[in-house]
The first five atom37 places (N, CA, C, CB, O) and aatype in JSON, in Angstrom:
{
  "aatype": [12, 8, 11, 2, 18, 8, 3, 10, 9, 16, 9, 2, 14, 2, 19, 1, 15, 7, 11, 14, 16, 9, 1, 7, 10, 1, 18, 16, 19, 18, 3, 9, 10, 15, 18, 10, 0, 0, 7, 12, 16, 9, 14, 6, 9, 10, 3, 3, 13, 14, 3, 10, 16, 16, 3, 3, 9, 1, 0, 4, 10, 15, 13, 0, 0, 2, 1, 6, 0, 5, 19, 10, 19, 19, 1, 19],
  "atom_mask": [
    [1, 1, 1, 1, 1],
    [1, 1, 1, 1, 1],
    [1, 1, 1, 1, 1],
    [1, 1, 1, 1, 1],
    [1, 1, 1, 1, 1],
    [1, 1, 1, 1, 1],
    [1, 1, 1, 1, 1],
    [1, 1, 1, 1, 1],
    [1, 1, 1, 1, 1],
    [1, 1, 1, 1, 1],
    [1, 1, 1, 1, 1],
    [1, 1, 1, 1, 1],
    [1, 1, 1, 1, 1],
    [1, 1, 1, 1, 1],
    [1, 1, 1, 1, 1],
    [1, 1, 1, 1, 1],
    [1, 1, 1, 1, 1],
    [1, 1, 1, 0, 1],
    [1, 1, 1, 1, 1],
    [1, 1, 1, 1, 1],
    [1, 1, 1, 1, 1],
    [1, 1, 1, 1, 1],
    [1, 1, 1, 1, 1],
    [1, 1, 1, 0, 1],
    [1, 1, 1, 1, 1],
    [1, 1, 1, 1, 1],
    [1, 1, 1, 1, 1],
    [1, 1, 1, 1, 1],
    [1, 1, 1, 1, 1],
    [1, 1, 1, 1, 1],
    [1, 1, 1, 1, 1],
    [1, 1, 1, 1, 1],
    [1, 1, 1, 1, 1],
    [1, 1, 1, 1, 1],
    [1, 1, 1, 1, 1],
    [1, 1, 1, 1, 1],
    [1, 1, 1, 1, 1],
    [1, 1, 1, 1, 1],
    [1, 1, 1, 0, 1],
    [1, 1, 1, 1, 1],
    [1, 1, 1, 1, 1],
    [1, 1, 1, 1, 1],
    [1, 1, 1, 1, 1],
    [1, 1, 1, 1, 1],
    [1, 1, 1, 1, 1],
    [1, 1, 1, 1, 1],
    [1, 1, 1, 1, 1],
    [1, 1, 1, 1, 1],
    [1, 1, 1, 1, 1],
    [1, 1, 1, 1, 1],
    [1, 1, 1, 1, 1],
    [1, 1, 1, 1, 1],
    [1, 1, 1, 1, 1],
    [1, 1, 1, 1, 1],
    [1, 1, 1, 1, 1],
    [1, 1, 1, 1, 1],
    [1, 1, 1, 1, 1],
    [1, 1, 1, 1, 1],
    [1, 1, 1, 1, 1],
    [1, 1, 1, 1, 1],
    [1, 1, 1, 1, 1],
    [1, 1, 1, 1, 1],
    [1, 1, 1, 1, 1],
    [1, 1, 1, 1, 1],
    [1, 1, 1, 1, 1],
    [1, 1, 1, 1, 1],
    [1, 1, 1, 1, 1],
    [1, 1, 1, 1, 1],
    [1, 1, 1, 1, 1],
    [1, 1, 1, 1, 1],
    [1, 1, 1, 1, 1],
    [1, 1, 1, 1, 1],
    [1, 1, 1, 1, 1],
    [1, 1, 1, 1, 1],
    [1, 1, 1, 1, 1],
    [1, 1, 1, 1, 1]
  ],
  "atom_positions": [
    [[0.84, -1.2, 0.0], [0.0, 0.0, 0.0], [0.87, 1.24, 0.0], [-0.95, 0.01, 1.22], [1.91, 1.29, 0.67]],
    [[0.46, 2.22, -0.74], [1.18, 3.47, -0.84], [0.85, 4.31, 0.39], [0.83, 4.23, -2.14], [-0.32, 4.58, 0.65]],
    [[1.86, 4.71, 1.13], [1.61, 5.45, 2.37], [1.56, 6.97, 2.16], [2.67, 5.11, 3.38], [0.97, 7.68, 2.97]],
    [[2.19, 7.47, 1.09], [2.31, 8.9, 0.92], [1.55, 9.37, -0.32], [3.78, 9.3, 0.83], [1.98, 9.11, -1.44]],
    [[0.45, 10.04, -0.12], [-0.35, 10.47, -1.26], [0.38, 11.51, -2.11], [-1.68, 11.03, -0.79], [0.02, 11.71, -3.27]],
    [[1.39, 12.17, -1.55], [2.13, 13.18, -2.3], [2.8, 12.6, -3.55], [3.18, 13.84, -1.41], [3.08, 13.32, -4.5]],
    [[3.06, 11.3, -3.53], [3.66, 10.65, -4.69], [2.64, 10.4, -5.81], [4.3, 9.33, -4.28], [3.03, 10.18, -6.96]],
    [[1.36, 10.42, -5.48], [0.32, 10.09, -6.45], [-0.57, 11.26, -6.85], [-0.52, 8.99, -5.91], [-1.07, 11.31, -7.97]],
    [[-0.78, 12.19, -5.95], [-1.64, 13.34, -6.23], [-0.76, 14.49, -6.71], [-2.47, 13.75, -4.96], [0.16, 14.92, -6.01]],
    [[-1.05, 14.97, -7.9], [-0.24, 16.05, -8.47], [-1.11, 17.25, -8.78], [0.48, 15.57, -9.74], [-2.31, 17.14, -9.04]],
    [[-0.48, 18.41, -8.75], [-1.17, 19.65, -9.11], [-0.33, 20.33, -10.19], [-1.38, 20.6, -7.85], [0.83, 20.7, -9.97]],
    [[-0.94, 20.47, -11.36], [-0.26, 21.08, -12.5], [-1.24, 22.08, -13.1], [0.21, 19.99, -13.55], [-2.34, 21.7, -13.49]],
    [[-0.85, 23.34, -13.19], [-1.78, 24.35, -13.71], [-2.25, 24.05, -15.14], [-1.13, 25.7, -13.68], [-3.27, 24.6, -15.58]],
    [[-1.54, 23.2, -15.86], [-1.91, 22.88, -17.25], [-2.8, 21.64, -17.36], [-0.66, 22.67, -18.07], [-3.21, 21.28, -18.46]],
    [[-3.1, 21.01, -16.24], [-3.94, 19.81, -16.25], [-5.17, 20.07, -15.38], [-3.15, 18.55, -15.73], [-5.06, 20.36, -14.19]],
    [[-6.32, 19.98, -15.99], [-7.62, 20.18, -15.3], [-7.65, 21.47, -14.48], [-7.91, 18.99, -14.38], [-8.14, 21.5, -13.35]],
    [[-7.13, 22.53, -15.08], [-7.13, 23.88, -14.47], [-6.45, 23.93, -13.11], [-8.55, 24.37, -14.32], [-6.82, 24.74, -12.26]],
    [[-5.47, 23.08, -12.9], [-4.71, 23.1, -11.65], [-5.35, 22.37, -10.49], [0.0, 0.0, 0.0], [-4.87, 22.45, -9.36]],
    [[-6.44, 21.66, -10.75], [-7.06, 20.88, -9.68], [-6.18, 19.67, -9.37], [-8.5, 20.42, -10.07], [-5.48, 19.19, -10.25]],
    [[-6.2, 19.18, -8.13], [-5.4, 18.0, -7.79], [-5.86, 16.79, -8.6], [-5.51, 17.7, -6.28], [-7.05, 16.45, -8.6]],
    [[-4.92, 16.14, -9.28], [-5.23, 14.98, -10.11], [-4.39, 13.79, -9.66], [-4.98, 15.28, -11.59], [-3.45, 13.92, -8.88]],
    [[-4.76, 12.64, -10.18], [-4.05, 11.41, -9.86], [-2.96, 11.19, -10.9], [-5.02, 10.2, -9.8], [-3.25, 11.01, -12.09]],
    [[-1.73, 11.19, -10.46], [-0.55, 10.91, -11.29], [-0.51, 11.72, -12.58], [-0.51, 9.45, -11.62], [-0.01, 11.25, -13.6]],
    [[-1.04, 12.93, -12.55], [-1.02, 13.77, -13.73], [-2.04, 13.36, -14.79], [0.0, 0.0, 0.0], [-2.1, 13.96, -15.86]],
    [[-2.83, 12.34, -14.48], [-3.9, 11.94, -15.39], [-5.03, 12.96, -15.29], [-4.42, 10.49, -15.06], [-4.94, 13.91, -14.51]],
    [[-6.06, 12.79, -16.04], [-7.13, 13.77, -16.05], [-8.22, 13.48, -15.0], [-7.76, 13.81, -17.42], [-9.26, 14.13, -14.99]],
    [[-7.96, 12.52, -14.12], [-8.91, 12.23, -13.04], [-8.57, 13.13, -11.85], [-8.86, 10.71, -12.63], [-7.45, 13.1, -11.33]],
    [[-9.55, 13.92, -11.42], [-9.3, 14.76, -10.25], [-9.66, 14.0, -8.97], [-10.11, 16.08, -10.34], [-10.42, 13.03, -8.99]],
    [[-9.09, 14.47, -7.88], [-9.45, 13.93, -6.57], [-10.95, 14.08, -6.38], [-8.66, 14.64, -5.43], [-11.61, 13.17, -5.88]],
    [[-11.48, 15.22, -6.77], [-12.92, 15.46, -6.66], [-13.73, 14.41, -7.41], [-13.27, 16.86, -7.18], [-14.73, 13.92, -6.9]],
    [[-13.3, 14.06, -8.64], [-14.01, 13.05, -9.42], [-14.13, 11.75, -8.63], [-13.29, 12.79, -10.76], [-15.22, 11.19, -8.5]],
    [[-13.01, 11.28, -8.11], [-12.99, 10.0, -7.41], [-13.82, 10.07, -6.14], [-11.55, 9.59, -7.09], [-14.58, 9.14, -5.85]],
    [[-13.68, 11.15, -5.38], [-14.48, 11.28, -4.16], [-15.97, 11.35, -4.48], [-14.05, 12.53, -3.37], [-16.79, 10.83, -3.73]],
    [[-16.31, 11.99, -5.59], [-17.72, 12.06, -6.0], [-18.27, 10.68, -6.35], [-17.87, 13.0, -7.21], [-19.4, 10.35, -5.99]],
    [[-17.47, 9.88, -7.04], [-17.9, 8.51, -7.36], [-18.14, 7.71, -6.08], [-16.85, 7.8, -8.24], [-19.14, 7.0, -5.96]],
    [[-17.22, 7.83, -5.14], [-17.37, 7.1, -3.87], [-18.6, 7.6, -3.11], [-16.11, 7.26, -2.99], [-19.36, 6.8, -2.56]],
    [[-18.8, 8.91, -3.08], [-19.95, 9.49, -2.37], [-21.26, 9.08, -3.01], [-19.85, 11.01, -2.34], [-22.29, 8.97, -2.34]],
    [[-21.24, 8.85, -4.32], [-22.45, 8.43, -5.03], [-22.75, 6.94, -4.83], [-22.32, 8.74, -6.52], [-23.78, 6.45, -5.28]],
    [[-21.85, 6.25, -4.16], [-22.11, 4.84, -3.86], [-21.29, 3.84, -4.66], [0.0, 0.0, 0.0], [-21.43, 2.63, -4.45]],
    [[-20.44, 4.32, -5.56], [-19.61, 3.38, -6.31], [-18.59, 2.75, -5.36], [-18.89, 4.09, -7.49], [-18.08, 3.41, -4.45]],
    [[-18.32, 1.5, -5.58], [-17.29, 0.82, -4.79], [-15.95, 0.98, -5.48], [-17.64, -0.69, -4.6], [-15.87, 1.34, -6.65]],
    [[-14.89, 0.72, -4.73], [-13.56, 0.79, -5.33], [-13.45, -0.17, -6.52], [-12.47, 0.45, -4.28], [-12.94, 0.24, -7.56]],
    [[-13.9, -1.43, -6.41], [-13.83, -2.31, -7.58], [-14.6, -1.77, -8.79], [-14.35, -3.68, -7.23], [-14.16, -1.94, -9.93]],
    [[-15.75, -1.13, -8.56], [-16.51, -0.55, -9.67], [-15.73, 0.58, -10.35], [-17.88, -0.03, -9.18], [-15.71, 0.68, -11.57]],
    [[-15.1, 1.42, -9.55], [-14.29, 2.52, -10.12], [-13.14, 1.95, -10.92], [-13.76, 3.45, -9.0], [-12.85, 2.42, -12.02]],
    [[-12.48, 0.94, -10.37], [-11.34, 0.33, -11.07], [-11.78, -0.35, -12.36], [-10.65, -0.68, -10.16], [-11.05, -0.35, -13.35]],
    [[-12.97, -0.94, -12.37], [-13.5, -1.55, -13.6], [-13.77, -0.49, -14.66], [-14.79, -2.33, -13.29], [-13.49, -0.7, -15.84]],
    [[-14.33, 0.66, -14.24], [-14.66, 1.73, -15.18], [-13.42, 2.48, -15.67], [-15.62, 2.71, -14.53], [-13.4, 2.99, -16.79]],
    [[-12.4, 2.54, -14.83], [-11.19, 3.3, -15.16], [-9.96, 2.42, -14.9], [-11.11, 4.62, -14.31], [-9.32, 2.56, -13.86]],
    [[-9.63, 1.53, -15.83], [-8.57, 0.54, -15.61], [-7.17, 1.11, -15.43], [-8.56, -0.41, -16.75], [-6.28, 0.39, -14.98]],
    [[-6.96, 2.37, -15.77], [-5.63, 2.94, -15.53], [-5.45, 3.43, -14.1], [-5.39, 4.09, -16.5], [-4.37, 3.89, -13.74]],
    [[-6.5, 3.34, -13.27], [-6.39, 3.68, -11.85], [-6.08, 2.44, -11.03], [-7.69, 4.35, -11.34], [-6.34, 1.31, -11.45]],
    [[-5.53, 2.68, -9.83], [-5.23, 1.59, -8.91], [-5.91, 1.85, -7.57], [-3.69, 1.44, -8.71], [-6.39, 2.95, -7.29]],
    [[-5.95, 0.83, -6.76], [-6.48, 0.99, -5.41], [-5.68, 2.04, -4.65], [-6.46, -0.36, -4.64], [-6.26, 2.83, -3.9]],
    [[-4.37, 2.05, -4.83], [-3.54, 3.07, -4.18], [-3.93, 4.48, -4.61], [-2.07, 2.83, -4.48], [-3.91, 5.4, -3.79]],
    [[-4.29, 4.65, -5.87], [-4.73, 5.97, -6.34], [-5.97, 6.43, -5.59], [-5.02, 5.93, -7.85], [-6.06, 7.58, -5.16]],
    [[-6.91, 5.53, -5.42], [-8.16, 5.88, -4.73], [-7.9, 6.16, -3.26], [-9.2, 4.74, -4.87], [-8.46, 7.1, -2.69]],
    [[-7.06, 5.36, -2.64], [-6.7, 5.62, -1.24], [-5.95, 6.93, -1.09], [-5.85, 4.47, -0.68], [-6.11, 7.64, -0.1]],
    [[-5.14, 7.27, -2.08], [-4.43, 8.55, -2.06], [-5.43, 9.71, -2.08], [-3.46, 8.66, -3.24], [-5.22, 10.71, -1.4]],
    [[-6.5, 9.57, -2.85], [-7.55, 10.6, -2.88], [-8.18, 10.76, -1.51], [-8.62, 10.26, -3.92], [-8.41, 11.88, -1.05]],
    [[-8.46, 9.66, -0.86], [-9.04, 9.71, 0.49], [-8.07, 10.34, 1.48], [-9.44, 8.3, 0.95], [-8.48, 11.15, 2.32]],
    [[-6.81, 9.99, 1.4], [-5.8, 10.58, 2.28], [-5.66, 12.08, 2.04], [-4.45, 9.89, 2.09], [-5.55, 12.86, 2.99]],
    [[-5.66, 12.46, 0.78], [-5.57, 13.88, 0.42], [-6.74, 14.64, 1.03], [-5.56, 14.05, -1.12], [-6.55, 15.7, 1.63]],
    [[-7.95, 14.11, 0.88], [-9.14, 14.77, 1.43], [-9.09, 14.82, 2.96], [-10.41, 14.03, 0.97], [-9.45, 15.84, 3.55]],
    [[-8.64, 13.75, 3.58], [-8.55, 13.73, 5.04], [-7.54, 14.78, 5.52], [-8.14, 12.33, 5.54], [-7.78, 15.45, 6.52]],
    [[-6.44, 14.9, 4.81], [-5.43, 15.89, 5.18], [-5.98, 17.31, 5.03], [-4.17, 15.72, 4.32], [-5.73, 18.16, 5.88]],
    [[-6.71, 17.55, 3.96], [-7.31, 18.88, 3.78], [-8.31, 19.18, 4.89], [-8.0, 18.98, 2.4], [-8.37, 20.29, 5.4]],
    [[-9.1, 18.19, 5.25], [-10.09, 18.37, 6.32], [-9.4, 18.69, 7.64], [-10.96, 17.1, 6.48], [-9.88, 19.52, 8.41]],
    [[-8.27, 18.05, 7.9], [-7.53, 18.28, 9.14], [-6.98, 19.7, 9.2], [-6.39, 17.27, 9.28], [-6.7, 20.21, 10.29]],
    [[-6.83, 20.34, 8.05], [-6.26, 21.68, 8.01], [-7.31, 22.8, 8.02], [-5.41, 21.81, 6.79], [-6.96, 23.97, 7.97]],
    [[-8.56, 22.43, 8.07], [-9.63, 23.43, 8.07], [-9.59, 24.19, 9.39], [-11.03, 22.76, 7.86], [-9.51, 23.59, 10.46]],
    [[-9.62, 25.48, 9.3], [-9.6, 26.35, 10.46], [-11.01, 26.87, 10.73], [-8.59, 27.52, 10.26], [-11.63, 27.46, 9.84]],
    [[-11.5, 26.67, 11.91], [-12.82, 27.17, 12.28], [-12.64, 28.47, 13.07], [-13.61, 26.11, 13.11], [-11.93, 28.52, 14.07]],
    [[-13.3, 29.51, 12.58], [-13.23, 30.8, 13.24], [-14.59, 31.12, 13.8], [-12.74, 31.9, 12.27], [-15.58, 31.16, 13.06]],
    [[-14.65, 31.36, 15.08], [-15.94, 31.72, 15.71], [-16.07, 33.24, 15.7], [-16.04, 31.16, 17.17], [-15.13, 33.98, 15.97]],
    [[-17.28, 33.67, 15.38], [-17.52, 35.12, 15.32], [-18.37, 35.56, 16.47], [-18.18, 35.51, 14.01], [-18.68, 36.75, 16.58]]
  ]
}
C-alpha cells in the first residue's frame, strides 16, 4: 500500500485547471471522491477506469482527510 499520497496526487496548472489529479492523469481527486460518495465501490471505479489503482483511490481519500484536518474554524 502506498503510504504517501504526495507521490500520487499532483497539481499542475496545465492539467484540469490546476485541480489536484491522480498521477497527472485527467482524473481529479474530486471526481474520485464524487464517485465514492455516489455509492460506487472501489472495484466498480477500477472496472470503469482501468488505468487507476487501489492506491490511487486511497491517495484521494488521504488527500481529502489531510485537507479536512487543516480546516480552520473561526468563531464570530
